[in-house]
Structure formats: structure tokens, C-alpha cells
Coordinates of C-alpha atoms and ligand atoms in Angstrom, one line a residue:
M755 CA -55.3 48.0 -37.3
W756 CA -53.5 45.0 -36.8
Y757 CA -49.8 43.9 -37.2
F758 CA -47.9 41.0 -38.7
V759 CA -44.7 40.1 -36.9
A760 CA -41.9 37.6 -37.6
P761 CA -38.3 37.2 -37.0
L762 CA -35.8 37.2 -39.5
V763 CA -35.9 33.2 -40.7
V764 CA -32.8 31.4 -41.8
F765 CA -33.6 28.2 -43.0
G766 CA -32.3 25.1 -44.5
Q767 CA -29.2 22.8 -44.3
D768 CA -26.5 24.5 -42.7
A769 CA -28.6 27.5 -41.6
M770 CA -26.2 27.5 -38.5
S771 CA -23.3 28.9 -40.4
H772 CA -25.3 32.2 -40.1
L773 CA -24.2 32.5 -36.2
A774 CA -20.7 32.9 -37.5
E775 CA -21.9 36.1 -39.6
L776 CA -23.3 37.9 -36.4
K777 CA -19.5 38.7 -35.3
A778 CA -20.8 39.0 -31.6
K779 CA -18.1 40.1 -29.0
S780 CA -19.4 38.2 -25.9
A781 CA -22.4 35.6 -26.3
F782 CA -24.5 33.7 -23.9
I783 CA -26.3 30.6 -24.5
V784 CA -29.4 29.4 -23.1
T785 CA -30.4 25.8 -23.0
D786 CA -30.8 22.7 -21.3
K787 CA -28.9 19.6 -20.2
N788 CA -29.9 17.2 -23.0
I789 CA -29.1 19.5 -25.8
V790 CA -25.9 19.6 -24.3
G791 CA -25.5 16.1 -23.9
L792 CA -26.5 15.7 -27.6
G793 CA -23.3 18.0 -28.5
L794 CA -25.7 20.7 -30.1
V795 CA -24.4 23.2 -27.9
D796 CA -20.9 22.5 -29.2
R797 CA -22.3 23.3 -32.6
V798 CA -23.2 26.8 -31.6
R799 CA -19.9 27.1 -30.0
E800 CA -18.1 26.4 -33.4
Q801 CA -19.9 29.1 -35.2
L802 CA -19.1 31.5 -32.4
T803 CA -15.5 30.6 -32.6
L804 CA -15.5 31.1 -36.4
A805 CA -16.8 34.6 -35.7
G806 CA -14.2 35.4 -33.1
T807 CA -16.2 35.9 -30.2
E808 CA -14.4 36.5 -27.3
T809 CA -16.4 34.9 -24.4
V810 CA -19.1 32.5 -24.2
G811 CA -21.5 31.9 -21.4
V812 CA -23.8 29.1 -21.0
F813 CA -26.8 28.5 -18.7
D814 CA -28.0 25.0 -19.5
E815 CA -30.5 24.6 -16.5
V816 CA -33.7 25.3 -18.2
E817 CA -36.1 22.5 -17.5
P818 CA -39.5 21.5 -19.3
D819 CA -42.2 24.0 -18.6
P820 CA -39.5 26.6 -17.1
S821 CA -40.1 28.6 -13.9
V822 CA -39.9 32.3 -13.3
Q823 CA -37.4 31.3 -10.6
T824 CA -35.2 29.7 -13.4
V825 CA -35.5 32.8 -15.4
Q826 CA -34.5 34.8 -12.8
K827 CA -31.2 32.8 -12.2
G828 CA -30.3 32.6 -16.0
V829 CA -30.9 36.5 -16.0
S830 CA -28.3 37.2 -13.1
L831 CA -25.7 35.1 -15.1
M832 CA -26.5 36.6 -18.3
Q833 CA -26.0 40.1 -16.6
A834 CA -22.2 39.0 -15.6
C835 CA -21.5 38.1 -19.1
E836 CA -22.8 41.1 -20.7
P837 CA -23.5 39.5 -23.9
D838 CA -24.1 41.4 -27.1
L839 CA -25.7 38.0 -28.8
I840 CA -28.0 35.5 -26.8
V841 CA -28.4 32.0 -28.5
S842 CA -31.2 30.4 -27.1
V843 CA -31.0 26.6 -28.5
G844 CA -33.6 23.8 -27.6
G845 CA -37.0 23.2 -27.7
G846 CA -40.1 25.2 -26.9
S847 CA -39.1 25.6 -23.2
V848 CA -35.7 27.0 -23.6
M849 CA -36.6 29.1 -26.3
D850 CA -39.4 30.6 -24.3
A851 CA -36.8 30.8 -21.4
G852 CA -34.3 32.8 -23.6
K853 CA -37.2 35.3 -24.6
A854 CA -38.2 35.9 -21.1
M855 CA -34.4 36.1 -20.0
R856 CA -33.8 38.7 -22.8
V857 CA -36.4 40.8 -21.6
A858 CA -35.1 41.0 -18.0
Y859 CA -31.8 41.5 -19.2
E860 CA -32.3 44.3 -21.6
S861 CA -34.8 46.0 -19.4
P862 CA -34.2 45.4 -15.9
D863 CA -37.3 47.2 -14.6
V864 CA -39.6 44.6 -16.1
R865 CA -40.2 41.5 -14.4
P866 CA -40.7 38.6 -16.9
E867 CA -43.9 37.2 -15.4
E868 CA -45.6 40.6 -15.8
I869 CA -45.0 40.8 -19.8
N870 CA -48.3 41.5 -21.3
P871 CA -49.6 42.7 -24.7
F872 CA -50.1 46.3 -23.8
M873 CA -46.7 47.1 -22.5
P874 CA -45.2 50.2 -23.9
D875 CA -41.4 50.3 -25.7
L876 CA -39.8 47.8 -23.9
G877 CA -36.4 48.9 -25.2
L878 CA -35.5 45.8 -26.8
G879 CA -32.6 45.3 -29.4
G880 CA -30.2 48.1 -28.2
K881 CA -28.0 45.9 -26.0
C882 CA -28.2 42.6 -27.7
K883 CA -29.7 40.3 -30.5
L884 CA -31.6 37.3 -29.3
V885 CA -31.3 34.2 -31.9
C886 CA -33.7 31.3 -31.3
V887 CA -32.2 27.8 -32.7
S888 CA -35.0 25.2 -32.4
T889 CA -34.1 21.5 -31.9
T890 CA -37.7 20.2 -32.1
S891 CA -40.2 20.7 -35.2
G892 CA -43.5 22.0 -33.5
T893 CA -43.9 24.9 -31.2
G894 CA -42.8 27.3 -33.5
A895 CA -41.3 29.1 -30.4
E896 CA -38.4 30.3 -32.4
A897 CA -40.8 32.8 -34.5
T898 CA -43.4 33.5 -32.2
F899 CA -44.0 36.3 -29.4
A900 CA -45.5 34.2 -26.7
V901 CA -43.6 32.9 -23.6
V902 CA -45.1 30.0 -21.1
L903 CA -43.6 30.3 -17.6
S904 CA -44.6 28.6 -14.4
D905 CA -44.7 29.9 -11.0
R906 CA -43.5 27.0 -8.8
E907 CA -44.7 29.1 -5.5
D908 CA -48.1 29.9 -6.8
H909 CA -48.5 26.7 -8.7
M910 CA -49.6 28.5 -11.9
K911 CA -48.9 28.7 -15.6
L912 CA -48.4 32.3 -17.1
S913 CA -49.1 32.5 -21.0
L914 CA -47.4 36.1 -21.7
I915 CA -47.7 37.6 -24.7
N916 CA -46.1 40.8 -26.4
R917 CA -44.9 41.3 -30.0
Q918 CA -42.1 43.2 -29.1
I919 CA -40.6 40.1 -27.5
V920 CA -40.3 38.2 -31.0
P921 CA -36.7 36.8 -31.4
D922 CA -34.6 38.8 -34.0
I923 CA -33.3 35.6 -35.9
A924 CA -34.9 32.3 -35.9
I925 CA -32.4 29.6 -37.1
V926 CA -34.5 26.4 -38.7
D927 CA -31.6 24.2 -39.6
P928 CA -32.9 20.5 -39.8
E929 CA -29.5 18.9 -38.6
M930 CA -30.4 20.4 -35.3
A931 CA -33.7 18.3 -35.3
R932 CA -32.1 14.9 -36.5
A933 CA -31.7 13.7 -32.9
M934 CA -35.0 13.7 -31.8
P935 CA -36.8 10.6 -30.9
P936 CA -39.7 9.4 -32.8
H937 CA -42.3 10.1 -30.1
V938 CA -40.9 13.5 -29.6
T939 CA -41.1 13.9 -33.4
A940 CA -44.8 13.0 -33.2
D941 CA -45.9 14.8 -30.3
T942 CA -44.3 18.0 -31.6
G943 CA -45.5 17.4 -35.1
M944 CA -49.0 17.1 -33.8
D945 CA -48.6 20.8 -32.2
A946 CA -47.4 21.9 -35.7
L947 CA -50.5 20.7 -37.2
T948 CA -52.9 22.0 -34.4
H949 CA -51.4 25.3 -34.9
A950 CA -52.0 25.2 -38.8
V951 CA -55.5 24.2 -38.4
E952 CA -56.3 26.6 -35.6
G953 CA -54.7 29.5 -37.1
Y954 CA -56.7 28.9 -40.0
I955 CA -60.1 28.4 -38.4
C956 CA -59.9 31.0 -35.4
S957 CA -61.8 34.5 -35.6
W958 CA -58.8 36.2 -35.6
R959 CA -57.6 34.4 -38.9
N960 CA -56.6 37.2 -41.7
D961 CA -55.1 37.3 -45.2
F962 CA -51.6 37.4 -43.7
T963 CA -51.9 34.2 -41.9
D964 CA -54.2 31.8 -43.9
G965 CA -51.6 31.1 -46.5
L966 CA -48.9 30.1 -43.8
C967 CA -51.3 28.1 -42.0
M968 CA -52.4 26.0 -44.9
K969 CA -49.0 25.6 -46.2
A970 CA -47.9 24.3 -43.0
L971 CA -50.8 22.0 -42.8
Q972 CA -49.9 20.2 -45.9
L973 CA -46.2 19.8 -45.1
V974 CA -47.2 18.2 -41.6
L975 CA -49.6 15.7 -43.4
R976 CA -47.4 14.9 -46.1
Y977 CA -43.9 14.6 -44.0
L978 CA -44.5 13.8 -40.7
P979 CA -45.2 10.0 -41.0
R980 CA -41.8 10.0 -42.8
A981 CA -40.1 12.1 -40.1
V982 CA -41.4 9.7 -37.6
R983 CA -40.6 6.4 -39.3
D984 CA -37.0 7.6 -40.2
G985 CA -35.3 10.5 -38.2
N986 CA -32.5 10.4 -40.8
D987 CA -34.8 11.2 -43.6
M988 CA -33.5 14.8 -44.0
E989 CA -36.0 15.7 -46.5
A990 CA -38.9 15.0 -44.2
R991 CA -36.7 16.5 -41.1
E992 CA -36.3 19.7 -43.4
K993 CA -39.9 19.8 -44.5
M994 CA -41.3 19.4 -40.8
H995 CA -38.9 21.7 -39.3
N996 CA -40.1 24.6 -41.9
A997 CA -43.7 23.6 -41.4
A998 CA -43.1 24.1 -37.5
C999 CA -41.8 27.5 -38.0
I1000 CA -44.4 28.6 -40.6
A1001 CA -47.1 27.3 -38.6
G1002 CA -45.7 29.1 -35.6
I1003 CA -45.8 32.6 -37.5
G1004 CA -49.2 31.6 -38.8
F1005 CA -50.9 31.0 -35.6
I1006 CA -49.2 33.7 -33.5
N1007 CA -50.4 36.4 -35.9
A1008 CA -53.9 34.9 -35.6
L1009 CA -54.5 32.9 -32.4
S1010 CA -55.0 29.1 -31.4
A1011 CA -58.4 28.1 -30.4
M1012 CA -60.1 25.3 -28.5
A1013 CA -57.7 22.3 -29.0
H1014 CA -55.2 24.2 -27.3
A1015 CA -57.6 25.4 -24.7
A1016 CA -58.6 21.7 -23.9
G1017 CA -54.9 20.8 -24.4
H1018 CA -53.5 23.0 -22.2
S1019 CA -56.1 22.0 -19.5
L1020 CA -55.4 18.4 -20.0
G1021 CA -51.4 19.0 -20.1
A1022 CA -51.8 21.2 -16.5
V1023 CA -53.9 18.4 -15.0
F1024 CA -52.2 15.1 -16.2
N1025 CA -48.9 16.5 -17.1
T1026 CA -49.6 15.4 -21.0
P1027 CA -46.8 16.6 -23.2
H1028 CA -48.0 19.6 -25.1
G1029 CA -48.2 18.5 -28.4
R1030 CA -49.7 15.3 -27.6
A1031 CA -52.6 16.9 -25.9
V1032 CA -53.3 19.5 -28.1
G1033 CA -53.1 17.0 -31.2
L1034 CA -55.5 14.7 -29.1
C1035 CA -58.2 17.3 -28.7
L1036 CA -58.0 18.7 -32.4
P1037 CA -60.3 16.0 -33.9
Y1038 CA -62.8 16.4 -31.4
T1039 CA -62.5 20.1 -31.6
I1040 CA -63.0 20.0 -35.3
E1041 CA -66.1 18.1 -35.0
F1042 CA -67.4 20.4 -32.0
V1043 CA -66.6 23.4 -34.2
G1044 CA -68.4 21.8 -37.1
E1045 CA -71.0 23.8 -39.0
A1046 CA -69.8 27.0 -37.3
A1047 CA -66.9 27.0 -39.7
E1048 CA -68.1 24.3 -42.4
E1049 CA -66.7 26.8 -45.2
L1050 CA -63.1 26.6 -43.9
W1051 CA -63.4 23.0 -43.3
V1052 CA -64.3 22.3 -46.9
E1053 CA -61.3 24.7 -47.9
I1054 CA -59.1 22.5 -45.5
A1055 CA -60.4 19.2 -46.9
H1056 CA -59.5 20.4 -50.2
A1057 CA -55.9 21.5 -49.1
M1058 CA -55.5 18.2 -47.9
R1059 CA -56.8 16.6 -51.0
V1060 CA -59.2 14.5 -49.4
P1061 CA -62.6 14.2 -51.0
V1062 CA -65.8 14.6 -49.1
P1063 CA -68.4 11.9 -49.9
A1064 CA -72.2 12.6 -50.0
G1065 CA -73.6 12.5 -46.4
W1066 CA -70.4 13.5 -45.1
T1067 CA -69.5 17.0 -43.4
A1068 CA -66.2 18.3 -44.5
A1069 CA -65.4 18.8 -40.5
A1070 CA -66.0 15.1 -40.0
V1071 CA -63.7 14.2 -42.9
V1072 CA -60.9 16.7 -41.9
A1073 CA -61.1 15.1 -38.2
Q1074 CA -61.1 11.7 -39.7
T1075 CA -58.1 12.3 -41.8
I1076 CA -56.4 13.6 -38.8
R1077 CA -56.9 10.7 -36.7
E1078 CA -55.7 8.6 -39.4
L1079 CA -52.3 10.4 -39.1
A1080 CA -52.3 10.3 -35.7
R1081 CA -52.9 6.4 -35.8
E1082 CA -50.0 6.4 -38.3
I1083 CA -47.5 7.9 -35.9
N1084 CA -48.6 6.0 -33.0
Q1085 CA -50.2 8.9 -31.2
P1086 CA -53.1 8.2 -28.6
L1087 CA -56.6 8.8 -30.4
C1088 CA -58.5 9.3 -27.0
I1089 CA -57.8 10.2 -23.1
K1090 CA -58.1 6.8 -22.0
E1091 CA -55.3 5.8 -24.2
L1092 CA -53.3 8.3 -22.5
G1093 CA -53.3 5.5 -19.4
I1094 CA -55.6 7.8 -17.5
P1095 CA -58.0 5.8 -15.3
L1096 CA -61.6 6.7 -15.4
H1097 CA -61.6 7.7 -11.6
A1098 CA -59.0 10.1 -11.9
F1099 CA -60.5 11.6 -15.1
D1100 CA -63.7 12.1 -13.0
R1101 CA -62.4 13.5 -10.0
A1102 CA -60.4 16.0 -12.4
M1103 CA -63.3 17.0 -14.3
D1104 CA -63.9 20.4 -12.4
K1105 CA -60.3 21.3 -12.7
L1106 CA -60.2 20.3 -16.6
I1107 CA -63.4 22.6 -17.0
D1108 CA -62.3 25.6 -15.2
N1109 CA -59.0 25.5 -17.2
V1110 CA -60.7 25.5 -20.3
M1111 CA -63.2 28.4 -19.3
A1112 CA -60.3 30.6 -18.0
D1113 CA -58.1 29.9 -21.4
G1114 CA -57.8 32.8 -23.4
S1115 CA -57.6 30.7 -26.4
L1116 CA -61.2 30.1 -26.3
I1117 CA -62.4 33.3 -27.2
V1118 CA -61.5 33.1 -30.9
S1119 CA -63.0 29.5 -31.2
P1120 CA -65.8 30.0 -33.8
R1121 CA -67.9 27.8 -31.8
I1122 CA -67.5 28.6 -27.7
P1123 CA -68.5 25.9 -25.5
D1124 CA -70.4 26.5 -22.1
V1125 CA -69.7 24.3 -18.8
A1126 CA -72.1 21.4 -19.7
E1127 CA -70.8 21.2 -23.4
T1128 CA -67.2 21.3 -21.9
D1129 CA -68.0 18.3 -19.8
R1130 CA -69.5 16.2 -22.8
F1131 CA -66.4 17.3 -25.0
F1132 CA -64.1 15.8 -22.4
R1133 CA -66.2 12.7 -21.6
Y1134 CA -66.4 12.0 -25.4
T1135 CA -62.6 12.5 -25.8
Y1136 CA -62.1 10.2 -23.1
E1137 CA -64.0 7.6 -24.4
G1138 CA -62.8 8.4 -28.1
R1139 CA -66.5 8.9 -29.2
S1140 CA -67.0 11.2 -32.5
I1141 CA -68.7 14.5 -31.1
D1142 CA -72.1 14.4 -32.2
F1143 CA -73.9 17.7 -30.4
Ligands
LIG1613 FE1 -49.1 24.4 -29.3

């Protein structure tokens, strides 16, 4: 038995107007100061005013990689506001924080940092609805039931998953992504691409997720360069915004794999933005997995409409196509290009490997590396050498 879980998705130009149809009495907005500064919280307020919402509380202190402590602070303000609608507006960090706060608000006995896949009925949905409005096109957090929190006291990252915490509604309005600068568009777009590829090749892939991952992959290849080149190209923005949400639903109902394990590790050690880190690791992962999923690489190459010349493997062609895309949007192709000196990389190697070995994404990789292979993987990825082992 398996489940397929997704929120109600409202997408397209003017999707934001759906907020006015929700007729909330009291709303609570979770966001960050950057989103407030861009005027995007005002757009949420406009819709709530149209709906006649009486009180609107705002918590704008979510930081990148939000902490358990931040979530606790937001929850206490939320409790004072007693919302029947929570609107989380921002990128992945903000939306994750909103999901965690909602759990603690509706089920006060549950500590957000203890969320796990095996919890019985969390009793969500009785007191409020959670709407996630994405302002980046990458994480798909508006549609997933995963939350990443940092514990500042224990210096740990917590990856929390439970299908009950999926938002009730995902609003995918491309206008909300228009202000994203090119490097954020590129970073987050690579995250969406990595979700699409890994959701398609991981060992928990299934009939319900394959089509979503493949469609998202095609949209990213076609529209990401345009969205990076011109943020006001609203067709490209809309297609990328859709792609990120589609890839989010695809991978969360399958899982991500080794590019996420290696990318998480890189991000934890060197603070590399998530999308840049996983996107950088993706072509090397494809080469490493290689023959273990050759049939799937053939299908992906076909979906990409790239031929596989005689003497090439489909994996090599797919990896090469992704490197060309990354180069076109000014993404680093190897760890050295992140500006990390060799001595710092060497010093961090044990930690990089430990993190990969402990990452839950690794178990669904079609080929699972041992410690020595992970060491080599990172050394090749540092230098920009195609994986040949
Ligand atoms: Fe990701």
C-alpha cells in the first residue's frame, strides 16, 4: 500500500485572488523581512481585506534554514491571534516554518522538531487551513509534506516528514516570483530540476509520480534559461513556477536520491544554497548511478529530445545536457567553482562523507556508494571530472 498526497493547487496569473474566496475571520501571515520589503505581504493583505478578514497577524522573522526556536516564537504569536487561516508566503524556508508552526498551533502536544512519518492522527484541519504561497520556483515546498528545521542549540539540521503536514492549498501565482533575482532563479530552478530527475530514478518511483517528474523536467529545460535571462518574461516565470510545484509533488511522493544526499552535505559544511548544491551534484550523480538505471536515462534523454550517439551512454548524454544548461545560467559546474580552496575541502572531507552516509535520501539511490566511493565522488566533483568508476 502506498499513498499519493498533494494539496489543492491554485495556479496561473491571478491565482492570489483565491485567498479572497476563503473568507477567513482571522488570518496569520508567516513570512520574512525580504518578502515584506518586496511588497508581497501587501498583496496577501489586499486579498484578505477583500474577504472581510477581521484581524491579520504577521510574523516576519523567518530566517534562511529556520530554527526550532523561530518556530516556537511564531507559534506563541499565532496562538494569541487565534487564526482560522495561516498564509505562509515566501521561499522554502518560510513555507517550511509555516508548516511546522501550524502543527504546533493545532496540536499543542506535538513538538514540531519531533514530527516523523509514523505519528498517528495529528488532528490537523479542525482549527485552521494552511495556505502556502511560493515566491521562488524551486523547492516545491508549497506542495510537499517535508520540513527542514535547524536546531541552533545542538547545531543539527532536522529533516521532518509526515504526509499529514501537507498544506491545504498551494498558490502558484507567477507574479509572486517576478521579483526573484537571476541567481536565485537559477539556484532554485536547479533544485526543481534535481527533484524531477531524482524523483524519476529513485527506487521509490511509482506510476503516480513518473509523469509529474518528466513533465517538470521538460518545463525546466525549456524555460529556466529564459526566466534567468529576463525575470519579466512572464511565460517563462509561469512555466517555471508550475514546474517547481509539479516536481515538488512528484519527488515528495517518491523521494530524492544521491544528488540531494551530497548536496545537503555540501550545504551543511560550506553553506552553499540548497539548489546550487544539489544542482552541482546532479550530473556527477547521474554518471555515478550510470548503468544501474540506464533504461531510465534512455527515457530521460528521450524526454529531453537529445540523441544518444553511438559510443555514448544515455547517462553521459543526460549529464552533459544538464551541464550545458547549468553553464548557460551561470551555475558552478564543480566544487572548485564555488570558490572553496582545496585545503578547506580536504579538511572537510570526513564531515562531507559522514553527512552523506547519514542522509536518508541515499537509501533510495539505484546505486549506493560506500565510504571510499563517496570520497572519490567528492574529489571528482571538486575538480570537475566526469565520474568514471
Ligand atoms: Fe531540493
